[in-house]
Tab-separated table of C-alpha atoms and ligand atoms in Angstrom:
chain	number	residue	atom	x	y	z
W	1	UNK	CA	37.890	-30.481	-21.026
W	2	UNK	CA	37.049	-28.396	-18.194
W	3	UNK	CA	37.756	-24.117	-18.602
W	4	UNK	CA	38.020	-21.527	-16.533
W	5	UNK	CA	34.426	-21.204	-14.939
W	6	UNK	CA	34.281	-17.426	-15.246
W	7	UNK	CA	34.501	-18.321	-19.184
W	8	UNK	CA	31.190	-19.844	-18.913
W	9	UNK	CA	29.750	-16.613	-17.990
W	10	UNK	CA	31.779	-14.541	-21.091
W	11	UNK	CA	30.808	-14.051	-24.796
W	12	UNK	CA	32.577	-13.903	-27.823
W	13	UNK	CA	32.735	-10.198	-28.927
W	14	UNK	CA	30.771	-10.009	-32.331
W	15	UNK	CA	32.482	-7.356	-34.259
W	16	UNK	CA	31.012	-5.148	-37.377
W	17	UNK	CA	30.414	-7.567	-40.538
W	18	UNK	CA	33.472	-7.237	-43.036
W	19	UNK	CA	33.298	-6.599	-46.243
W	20	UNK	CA	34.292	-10.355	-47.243
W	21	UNK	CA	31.220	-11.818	-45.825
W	22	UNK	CA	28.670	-9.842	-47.819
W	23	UNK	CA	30.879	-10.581	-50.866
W	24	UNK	CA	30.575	-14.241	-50.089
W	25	UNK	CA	27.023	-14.731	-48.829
W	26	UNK	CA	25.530	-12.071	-51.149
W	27	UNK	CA	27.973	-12.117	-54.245
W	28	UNK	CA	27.776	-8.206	-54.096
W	29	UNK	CA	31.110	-6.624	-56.234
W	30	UNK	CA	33.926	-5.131	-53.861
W	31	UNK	CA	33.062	-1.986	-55.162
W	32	UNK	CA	29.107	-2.007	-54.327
W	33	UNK	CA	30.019	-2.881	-50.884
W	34	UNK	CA	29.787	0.261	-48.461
W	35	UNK	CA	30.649	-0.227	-44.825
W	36	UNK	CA	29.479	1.610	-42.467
W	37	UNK	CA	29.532	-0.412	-39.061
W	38	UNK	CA	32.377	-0.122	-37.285
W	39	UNK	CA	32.878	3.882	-37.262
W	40	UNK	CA	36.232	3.882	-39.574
W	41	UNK	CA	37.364	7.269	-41.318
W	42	UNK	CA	35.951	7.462	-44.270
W	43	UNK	CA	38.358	9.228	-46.237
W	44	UNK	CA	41.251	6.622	-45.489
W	45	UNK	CA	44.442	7.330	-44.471
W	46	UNK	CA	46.245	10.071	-44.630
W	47	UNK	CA	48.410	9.790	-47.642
W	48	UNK	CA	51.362	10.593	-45.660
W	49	UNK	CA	51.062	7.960	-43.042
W	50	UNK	CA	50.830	5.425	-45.821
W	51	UNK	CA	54.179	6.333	-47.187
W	52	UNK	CA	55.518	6.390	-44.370
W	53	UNK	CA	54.272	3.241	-43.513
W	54	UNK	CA	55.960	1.902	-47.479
W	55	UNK	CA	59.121	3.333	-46.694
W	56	UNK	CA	59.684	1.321	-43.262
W	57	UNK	CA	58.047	-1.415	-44.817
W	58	UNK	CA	61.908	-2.972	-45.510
W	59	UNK	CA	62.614	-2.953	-41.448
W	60	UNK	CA	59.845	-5.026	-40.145
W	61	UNK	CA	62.492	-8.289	-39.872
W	62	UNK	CA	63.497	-6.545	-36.184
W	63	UNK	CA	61.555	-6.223	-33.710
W	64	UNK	CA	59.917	-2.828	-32.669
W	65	UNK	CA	60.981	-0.390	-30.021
W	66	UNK	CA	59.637	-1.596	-26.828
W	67	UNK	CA	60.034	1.323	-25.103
W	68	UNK	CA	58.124	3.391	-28.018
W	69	UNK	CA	60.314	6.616	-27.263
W	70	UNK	CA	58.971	8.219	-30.170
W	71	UNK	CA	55.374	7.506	-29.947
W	72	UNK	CA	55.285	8.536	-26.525
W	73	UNK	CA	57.044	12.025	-27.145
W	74	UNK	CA	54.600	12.682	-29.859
W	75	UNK	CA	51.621	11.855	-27.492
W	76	UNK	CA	53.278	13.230	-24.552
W	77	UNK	CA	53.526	16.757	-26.593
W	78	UNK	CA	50.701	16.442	-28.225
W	79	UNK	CA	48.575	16.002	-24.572
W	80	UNK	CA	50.886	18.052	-22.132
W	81	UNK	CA	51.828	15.166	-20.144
W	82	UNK	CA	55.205	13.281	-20.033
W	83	UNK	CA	56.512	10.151	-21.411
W	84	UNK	CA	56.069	8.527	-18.136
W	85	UNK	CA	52.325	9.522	-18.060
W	86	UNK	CA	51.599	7.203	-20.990
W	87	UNK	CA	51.149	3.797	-22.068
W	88	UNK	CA	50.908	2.026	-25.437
W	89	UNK	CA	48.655	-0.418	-26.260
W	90	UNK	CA	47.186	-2.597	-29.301
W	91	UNK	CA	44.859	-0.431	-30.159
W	92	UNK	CA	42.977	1.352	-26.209
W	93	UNK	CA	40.885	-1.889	-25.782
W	94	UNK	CA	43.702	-3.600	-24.895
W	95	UNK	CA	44.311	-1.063	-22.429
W	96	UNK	CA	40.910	-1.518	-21.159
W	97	UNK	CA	42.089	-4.992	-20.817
W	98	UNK	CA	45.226	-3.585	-18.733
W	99	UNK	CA	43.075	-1.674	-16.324
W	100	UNK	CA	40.634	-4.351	-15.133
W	101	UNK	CA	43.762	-6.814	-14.469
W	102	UNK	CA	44.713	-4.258	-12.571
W	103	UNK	CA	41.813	-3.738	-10.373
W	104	UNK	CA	39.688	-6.685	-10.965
W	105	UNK	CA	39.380	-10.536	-9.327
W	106	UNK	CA	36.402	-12.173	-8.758
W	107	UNK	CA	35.397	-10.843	-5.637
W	108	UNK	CA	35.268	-7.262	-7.267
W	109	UNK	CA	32.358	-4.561	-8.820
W	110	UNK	CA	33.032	-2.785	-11.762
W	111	UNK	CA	30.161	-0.283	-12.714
W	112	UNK	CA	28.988	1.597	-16.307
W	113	UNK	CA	26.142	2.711	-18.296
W	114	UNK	CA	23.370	0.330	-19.562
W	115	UNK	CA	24.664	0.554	-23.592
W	116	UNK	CA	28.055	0.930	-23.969
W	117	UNK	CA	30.998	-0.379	-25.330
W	118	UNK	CA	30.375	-3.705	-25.249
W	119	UNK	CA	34.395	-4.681	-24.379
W	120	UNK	CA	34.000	-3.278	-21.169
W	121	UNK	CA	31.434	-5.618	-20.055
W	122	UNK	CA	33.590	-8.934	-22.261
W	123	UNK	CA	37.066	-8.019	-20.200
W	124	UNK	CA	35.619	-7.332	-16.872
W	125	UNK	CA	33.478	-10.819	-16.905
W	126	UNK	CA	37.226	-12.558	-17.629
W	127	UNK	CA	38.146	-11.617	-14.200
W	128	UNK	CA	34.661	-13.225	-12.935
W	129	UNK	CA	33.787	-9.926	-11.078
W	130	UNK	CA	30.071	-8.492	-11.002
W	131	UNK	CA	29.159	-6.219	-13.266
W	132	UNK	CA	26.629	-3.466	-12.331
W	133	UNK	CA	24.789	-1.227	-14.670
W	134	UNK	CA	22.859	1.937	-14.484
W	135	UNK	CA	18.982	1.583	-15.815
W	136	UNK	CA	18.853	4.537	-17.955
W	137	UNK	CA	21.163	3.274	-21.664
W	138	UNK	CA	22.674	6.951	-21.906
W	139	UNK	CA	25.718	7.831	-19.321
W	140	UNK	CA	23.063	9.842	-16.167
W	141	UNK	CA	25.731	10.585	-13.593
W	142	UNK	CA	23.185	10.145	-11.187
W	143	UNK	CA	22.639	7.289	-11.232
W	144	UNK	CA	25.842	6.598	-11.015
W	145	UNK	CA	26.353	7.786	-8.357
W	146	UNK	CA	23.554	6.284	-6.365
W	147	UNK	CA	24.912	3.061	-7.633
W	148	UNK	CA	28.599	3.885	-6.659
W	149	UNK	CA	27.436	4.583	-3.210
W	150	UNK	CA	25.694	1.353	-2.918
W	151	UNK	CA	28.541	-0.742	-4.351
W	152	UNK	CA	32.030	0.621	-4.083
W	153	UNK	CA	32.941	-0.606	-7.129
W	154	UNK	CA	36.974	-0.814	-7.932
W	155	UNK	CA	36.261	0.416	-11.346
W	156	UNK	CA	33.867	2.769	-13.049
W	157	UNK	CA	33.797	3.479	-16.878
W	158	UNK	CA	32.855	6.753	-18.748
W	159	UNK	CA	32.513	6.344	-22.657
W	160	UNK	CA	33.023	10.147	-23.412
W	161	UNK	CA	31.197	10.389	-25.685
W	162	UNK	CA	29.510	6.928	-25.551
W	163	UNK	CA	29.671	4.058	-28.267
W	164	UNK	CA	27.509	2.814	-29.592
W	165	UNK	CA	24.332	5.928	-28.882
W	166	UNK	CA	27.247	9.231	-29.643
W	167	UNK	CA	25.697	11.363	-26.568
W	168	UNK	CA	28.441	12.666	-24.428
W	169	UNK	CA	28.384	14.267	-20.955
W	170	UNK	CA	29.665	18.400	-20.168
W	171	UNK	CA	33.202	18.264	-18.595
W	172	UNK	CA	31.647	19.937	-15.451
W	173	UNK	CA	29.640	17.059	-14.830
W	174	UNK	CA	32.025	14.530	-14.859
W	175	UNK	CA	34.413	16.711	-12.655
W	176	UNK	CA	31.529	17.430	-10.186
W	177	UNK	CA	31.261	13.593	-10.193
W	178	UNK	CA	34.826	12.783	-9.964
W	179	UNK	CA	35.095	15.007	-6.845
W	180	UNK	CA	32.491	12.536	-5.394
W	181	UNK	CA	34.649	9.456	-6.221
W	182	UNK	CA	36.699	7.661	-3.651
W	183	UNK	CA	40.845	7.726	-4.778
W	184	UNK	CA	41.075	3.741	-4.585
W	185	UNK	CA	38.185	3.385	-7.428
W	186	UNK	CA	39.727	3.570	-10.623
W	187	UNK	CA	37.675	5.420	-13.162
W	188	UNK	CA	38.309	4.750	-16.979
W	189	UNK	CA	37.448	8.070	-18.834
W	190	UNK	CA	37.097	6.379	-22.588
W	191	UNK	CA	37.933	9.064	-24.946
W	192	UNK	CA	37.891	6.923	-28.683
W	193	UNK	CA	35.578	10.244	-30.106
W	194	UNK	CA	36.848	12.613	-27.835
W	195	UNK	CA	38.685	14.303	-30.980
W	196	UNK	CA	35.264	14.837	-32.477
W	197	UNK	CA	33.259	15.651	-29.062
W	198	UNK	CA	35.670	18.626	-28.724
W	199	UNK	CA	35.881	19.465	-31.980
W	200	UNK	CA	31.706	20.442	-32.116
W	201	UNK	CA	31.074	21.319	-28.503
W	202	UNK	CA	34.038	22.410	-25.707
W	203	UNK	CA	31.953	21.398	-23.189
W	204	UNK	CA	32.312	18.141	-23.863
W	205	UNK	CA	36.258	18.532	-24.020
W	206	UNK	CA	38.265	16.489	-20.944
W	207	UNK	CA	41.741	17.447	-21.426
W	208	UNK	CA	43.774	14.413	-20.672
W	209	UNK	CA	47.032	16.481	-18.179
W	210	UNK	CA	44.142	18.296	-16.534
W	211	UNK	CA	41.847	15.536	-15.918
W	212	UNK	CA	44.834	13.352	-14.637
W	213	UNK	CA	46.616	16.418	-12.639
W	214	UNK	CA	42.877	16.557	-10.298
W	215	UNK	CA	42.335	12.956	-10.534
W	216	UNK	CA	44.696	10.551	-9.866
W	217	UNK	CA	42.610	8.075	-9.758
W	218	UNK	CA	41.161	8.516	-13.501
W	219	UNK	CA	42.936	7.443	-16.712
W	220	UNK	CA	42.398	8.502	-20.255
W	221	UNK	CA	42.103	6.209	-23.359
W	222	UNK	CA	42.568	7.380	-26.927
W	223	UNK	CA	42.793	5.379	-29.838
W	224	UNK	CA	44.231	6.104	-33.476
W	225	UNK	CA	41.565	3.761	-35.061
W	226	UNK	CA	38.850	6.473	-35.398
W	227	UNK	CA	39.500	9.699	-36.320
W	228	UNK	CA	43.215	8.950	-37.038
W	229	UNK	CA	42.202	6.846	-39.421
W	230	UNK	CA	44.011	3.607	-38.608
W	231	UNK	CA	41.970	0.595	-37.647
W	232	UNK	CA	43.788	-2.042	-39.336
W	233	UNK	CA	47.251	-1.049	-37.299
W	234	UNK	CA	45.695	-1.127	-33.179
W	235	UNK	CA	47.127	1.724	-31.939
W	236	UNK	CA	45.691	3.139	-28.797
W	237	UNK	CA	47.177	5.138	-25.498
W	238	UNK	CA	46.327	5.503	-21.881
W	239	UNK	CA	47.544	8.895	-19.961
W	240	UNK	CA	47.691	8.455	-16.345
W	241	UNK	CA	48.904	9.660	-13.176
W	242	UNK	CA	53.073	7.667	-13.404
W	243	UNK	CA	52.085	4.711	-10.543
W	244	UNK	CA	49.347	4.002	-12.180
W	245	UNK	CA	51.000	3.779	-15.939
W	246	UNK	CA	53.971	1.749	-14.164
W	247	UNK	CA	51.219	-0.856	-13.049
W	248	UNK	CA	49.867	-1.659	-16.661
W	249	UNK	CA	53.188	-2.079	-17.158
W	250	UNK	CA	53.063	-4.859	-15.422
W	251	UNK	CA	50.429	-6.502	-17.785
W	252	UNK	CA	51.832	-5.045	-20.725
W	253	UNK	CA	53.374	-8.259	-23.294
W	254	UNK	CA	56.597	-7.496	-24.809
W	255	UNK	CA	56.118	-5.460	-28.672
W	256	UNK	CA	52.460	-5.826	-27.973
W	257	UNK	CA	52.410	-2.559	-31.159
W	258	UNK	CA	54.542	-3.301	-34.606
W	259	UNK	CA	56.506	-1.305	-36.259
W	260	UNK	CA	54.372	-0.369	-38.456
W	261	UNK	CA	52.164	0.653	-36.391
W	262	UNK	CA	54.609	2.960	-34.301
W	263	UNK	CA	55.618	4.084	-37.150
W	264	UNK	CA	52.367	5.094	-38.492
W	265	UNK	CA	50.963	6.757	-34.898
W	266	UNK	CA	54.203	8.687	-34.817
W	267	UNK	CA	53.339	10.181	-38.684
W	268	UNK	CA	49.453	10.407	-38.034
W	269	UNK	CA	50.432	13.056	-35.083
W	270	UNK	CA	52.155	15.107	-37.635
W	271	UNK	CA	49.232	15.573	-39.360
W	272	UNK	CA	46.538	17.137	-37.737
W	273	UNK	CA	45.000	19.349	-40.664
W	274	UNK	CA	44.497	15.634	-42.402
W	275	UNK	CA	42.233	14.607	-38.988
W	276	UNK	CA	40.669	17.890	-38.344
W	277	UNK	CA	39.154	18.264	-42.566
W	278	UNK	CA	37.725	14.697	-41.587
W	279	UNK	CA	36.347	15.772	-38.349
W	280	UNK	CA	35.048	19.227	-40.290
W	281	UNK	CA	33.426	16.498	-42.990
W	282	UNK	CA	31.671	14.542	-40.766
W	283	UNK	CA	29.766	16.773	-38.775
W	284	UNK	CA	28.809	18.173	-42.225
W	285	UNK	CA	27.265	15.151	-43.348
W	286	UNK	CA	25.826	13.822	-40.018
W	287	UNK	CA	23.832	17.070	-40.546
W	288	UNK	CA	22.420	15.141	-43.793
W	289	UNK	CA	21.693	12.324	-41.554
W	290	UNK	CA	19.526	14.151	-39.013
W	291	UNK	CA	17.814	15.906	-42.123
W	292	UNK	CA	16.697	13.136	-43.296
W	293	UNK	CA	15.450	11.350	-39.806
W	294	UNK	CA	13.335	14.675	-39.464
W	295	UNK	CA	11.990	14.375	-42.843
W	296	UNK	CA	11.014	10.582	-42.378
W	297	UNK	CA	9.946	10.906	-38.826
W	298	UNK	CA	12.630	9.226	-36.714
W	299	UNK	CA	14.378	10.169	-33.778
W	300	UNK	CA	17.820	10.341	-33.440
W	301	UNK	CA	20.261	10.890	-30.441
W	302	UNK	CA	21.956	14.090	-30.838
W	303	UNK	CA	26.029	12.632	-31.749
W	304	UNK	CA	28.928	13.720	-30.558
W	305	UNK	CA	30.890	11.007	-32.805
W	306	UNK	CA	31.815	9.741	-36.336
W	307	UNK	CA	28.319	7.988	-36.064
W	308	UNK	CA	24.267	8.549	-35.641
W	309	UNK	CA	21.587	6.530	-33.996
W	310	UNK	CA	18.529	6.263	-35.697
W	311	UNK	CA	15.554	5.164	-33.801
W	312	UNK	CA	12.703	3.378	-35.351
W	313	UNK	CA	10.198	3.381	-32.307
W	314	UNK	CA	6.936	1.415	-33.629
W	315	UNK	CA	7.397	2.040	-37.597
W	316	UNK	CA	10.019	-0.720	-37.807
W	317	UNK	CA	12.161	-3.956	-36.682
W	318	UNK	CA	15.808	-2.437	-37.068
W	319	UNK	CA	16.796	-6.210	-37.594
W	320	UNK	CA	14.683	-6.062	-40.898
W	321	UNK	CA	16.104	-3.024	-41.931
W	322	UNK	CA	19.818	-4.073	-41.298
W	323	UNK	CA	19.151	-7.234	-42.752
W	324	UNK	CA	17.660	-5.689	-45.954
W	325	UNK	CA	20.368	-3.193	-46.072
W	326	UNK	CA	23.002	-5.963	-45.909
W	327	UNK	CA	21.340	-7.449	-48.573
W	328	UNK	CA	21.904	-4.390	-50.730
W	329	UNK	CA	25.382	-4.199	-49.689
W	330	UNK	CA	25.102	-1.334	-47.143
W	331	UNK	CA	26.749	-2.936	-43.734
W	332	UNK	CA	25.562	-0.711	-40.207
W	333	UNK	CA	24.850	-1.705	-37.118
W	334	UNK	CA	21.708	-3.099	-35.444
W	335	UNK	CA	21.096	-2.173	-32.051
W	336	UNK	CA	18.439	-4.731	-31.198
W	337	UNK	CA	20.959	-6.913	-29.446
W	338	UNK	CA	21.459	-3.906	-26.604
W	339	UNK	CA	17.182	-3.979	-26.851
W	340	UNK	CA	17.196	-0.699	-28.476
W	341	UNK	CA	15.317	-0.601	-31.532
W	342	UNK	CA	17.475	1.699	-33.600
W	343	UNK	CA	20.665	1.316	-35.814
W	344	UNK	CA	23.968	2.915	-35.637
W	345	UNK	CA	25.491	4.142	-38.810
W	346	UNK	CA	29.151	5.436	-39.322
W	347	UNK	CA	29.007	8.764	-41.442
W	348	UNK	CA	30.446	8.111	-44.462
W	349	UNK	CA	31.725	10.022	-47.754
W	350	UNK	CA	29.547	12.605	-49.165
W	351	UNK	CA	28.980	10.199	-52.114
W	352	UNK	CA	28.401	6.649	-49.470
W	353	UNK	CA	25.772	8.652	-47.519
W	354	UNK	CA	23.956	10.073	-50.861
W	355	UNK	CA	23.919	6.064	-51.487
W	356	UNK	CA	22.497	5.316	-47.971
W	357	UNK	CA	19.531	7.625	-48.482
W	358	UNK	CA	18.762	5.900	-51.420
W	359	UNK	CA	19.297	2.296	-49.923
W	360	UNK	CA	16.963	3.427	-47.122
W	361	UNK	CA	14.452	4.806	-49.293
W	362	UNK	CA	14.582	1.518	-50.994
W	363	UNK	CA	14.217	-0.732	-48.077
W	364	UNK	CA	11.263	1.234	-46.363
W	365	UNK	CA	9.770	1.042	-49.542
W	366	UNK	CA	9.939	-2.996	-49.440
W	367	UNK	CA	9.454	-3.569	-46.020
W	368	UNK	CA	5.949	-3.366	-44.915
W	369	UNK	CA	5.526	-1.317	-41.755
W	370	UNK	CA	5.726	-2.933	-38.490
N	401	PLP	C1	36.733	1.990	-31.102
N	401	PLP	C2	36.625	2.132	-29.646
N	401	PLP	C3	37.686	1.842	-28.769
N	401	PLP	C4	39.000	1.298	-29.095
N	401	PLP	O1	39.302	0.870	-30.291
N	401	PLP	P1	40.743	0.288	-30.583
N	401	PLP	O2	40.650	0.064	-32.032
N	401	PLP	O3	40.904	-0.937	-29.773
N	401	PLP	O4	41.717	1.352	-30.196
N	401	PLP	C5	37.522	2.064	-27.412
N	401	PLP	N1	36.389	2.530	-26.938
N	401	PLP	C6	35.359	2.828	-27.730
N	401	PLP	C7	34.149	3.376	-27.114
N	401	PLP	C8	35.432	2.625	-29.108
N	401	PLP	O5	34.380	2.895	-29.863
């Protein structure tokens, strides 16, 4: 049978290894398994979101709220912005998805960093349009901009701070580069860490009503699946300028979010001492982290995330090590498929990461030195 000839061009996205596989190909116990791949909380849920989600368990035989009234006044006040501002996805990336329909056929240019969120790169090559790329892997607005010049891309993405390295550019930067930016290019300012960008460094903060009250040509993604602690419901947002939001509305599918899912959003907002003691945690332990690169002589990229790169230069084959870590039960992320020789680990527990130094110690110990 013959497909859609832009699919020849598109790959299947290959998403963090789940706990069931390592069970099954390594017979590792549940409980010895610790992953650490795909930049989940930690510490769970808060325990209030998961009663909440019990209690409504009994009404899931309707249908959800399409118009997500509640949802949207709890983003809308927690952001500044109004109800009409903001749209609802299943979980931001398919928001992401929105936004390219919107701007994107085959004919168009869509432009981002050299490693970064690999969905950016899977949605826009469904429309068939050309995807350009700045040399440099972390976000250098320069080049951007020499490339935006060149190109006139319809869309541009910003990962804020950027998955899968955790740098993240000053919010003068990208405004001095917005002001630069024609109003018919629709820029995508990706904000899945932004909680944990602003939380260490305000310089990194983009406010979502400011950014979209000077730019109305920029949206802004968040996501509950990081430091809201709810990956398994796909719950993300977009806050935009009203013509713009009324657009993806266009490409939106009908109760594309459950009602469990609204459900648990709508709690998760209410508590924000719950994300901020997780946010406090983690840059507590990624301090461990870059500790211990120092110690053993790796670099790292300074993170602005719920994760840290660890570069192995010439001393290893981050392949090996992932592989040999999987093999112990320890699931992270290998970089070698961006060509970066490095892995990316999601700070875990206090007690996981005491584990991981161990499980590292082990597997440097074992595998001879490249
Ligand atoms: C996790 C992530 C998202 C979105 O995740 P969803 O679970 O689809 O909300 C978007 N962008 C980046 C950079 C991410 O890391």
């Amino acid at each position: 049978m013959e497909f859609n000839k832009v699919l020849d061009n598109c790959k299947i996205y290959e998403a963090g290894k789940p706990i069931e596989l390592v069970l099954r190909e390594y017979g590792i116990k549940v409980e010895d398994i610790i992953k650490l791949a795909s930049n989940e909380n930690p510490y769970g849920t808060s325990p209030q979101v998961v009663k909440r989600i019990q209690e409504r368990a009994s009404s899931i035989f309707m249908y959800p709220d399409d118009s997500m009234y509640e949802l949207k006044e709890g983003l809308a006040s927690r952001f500044c912005v109004e109800s009409s501002n903001i749209v609802i996805g299943a979980g931001s990336d398919q928001i992401l998805d929105f936004c390219i329909k919107a701007k994107c056929n085959e004919t168009s240019k869509v432009l981002m960093s050299n490693t970064t969120f690999a969905m950016y790169e899977i949605y826009a090559k469904q429309t068939g349009c050309t995807i350009i790329k700045t040399s440099d892997d972390e976000h250098n607005l320069e080049q951007f901009l020499e490339l935006y010049k060149i190109h006139k891309p319809e869309l541009i993405f910003l990962c804020l701070p950027n998955n899968p390295l955790g740098e993240c550019l000053n919010k003068k930067d990208v405004y001095d580069f917005l002001d630069k930016i024609d109003s018919n290019t629709l820029v995508i300012i990706d904000g899945a860490y932004q909680e944990y960008a602003s939380f260490k460094d305000k310089n990194k903060e983009i406010k979502a009503d400011d950014l979209i009250s000077k730019y109305h040509n920029c949206i802004y993604l968040g996501t509950f699946s990081k430091a809201y602690a709810l990956g398994g419901m796909r719950v993300g947002y977009g806050i935009a300028q009203k013509g713009l939001i009324k657009t993806l509305h266009k490409l939106r599918p009908p109760f594309n979010i459950t009602t469990l899912s609204l459900c648990a959003a709508i709690e998760a907002l209410k508590d924000e001492k719950f994300v901020n003691d997780c946010i406090d945690k983690n840059f507590k332990e990624m301090k461990r982290y870059e500790e211990y690169a120092l110690i053993k002589g790796f670099s790292f990229i300074e993170s602005y995330t719920n994760f840290i790169i660890i570069k192995f230069d010439n001393m290893y084959l981050s392949n090996d090590i992932a592989q040999s870590l999987l093999e112990k039960g320890l699931i992270i992320r290998d970089l070698s498929s961006y060509g970066i020789n490095a892995i990316r680990i999601t700070i875990g527990s206090d007690e996981q990461n005491t584990k991981v130094f161990t499980l590292l110690d082990e597997v440097f110990n074992e595998i001879k030195q490249n």
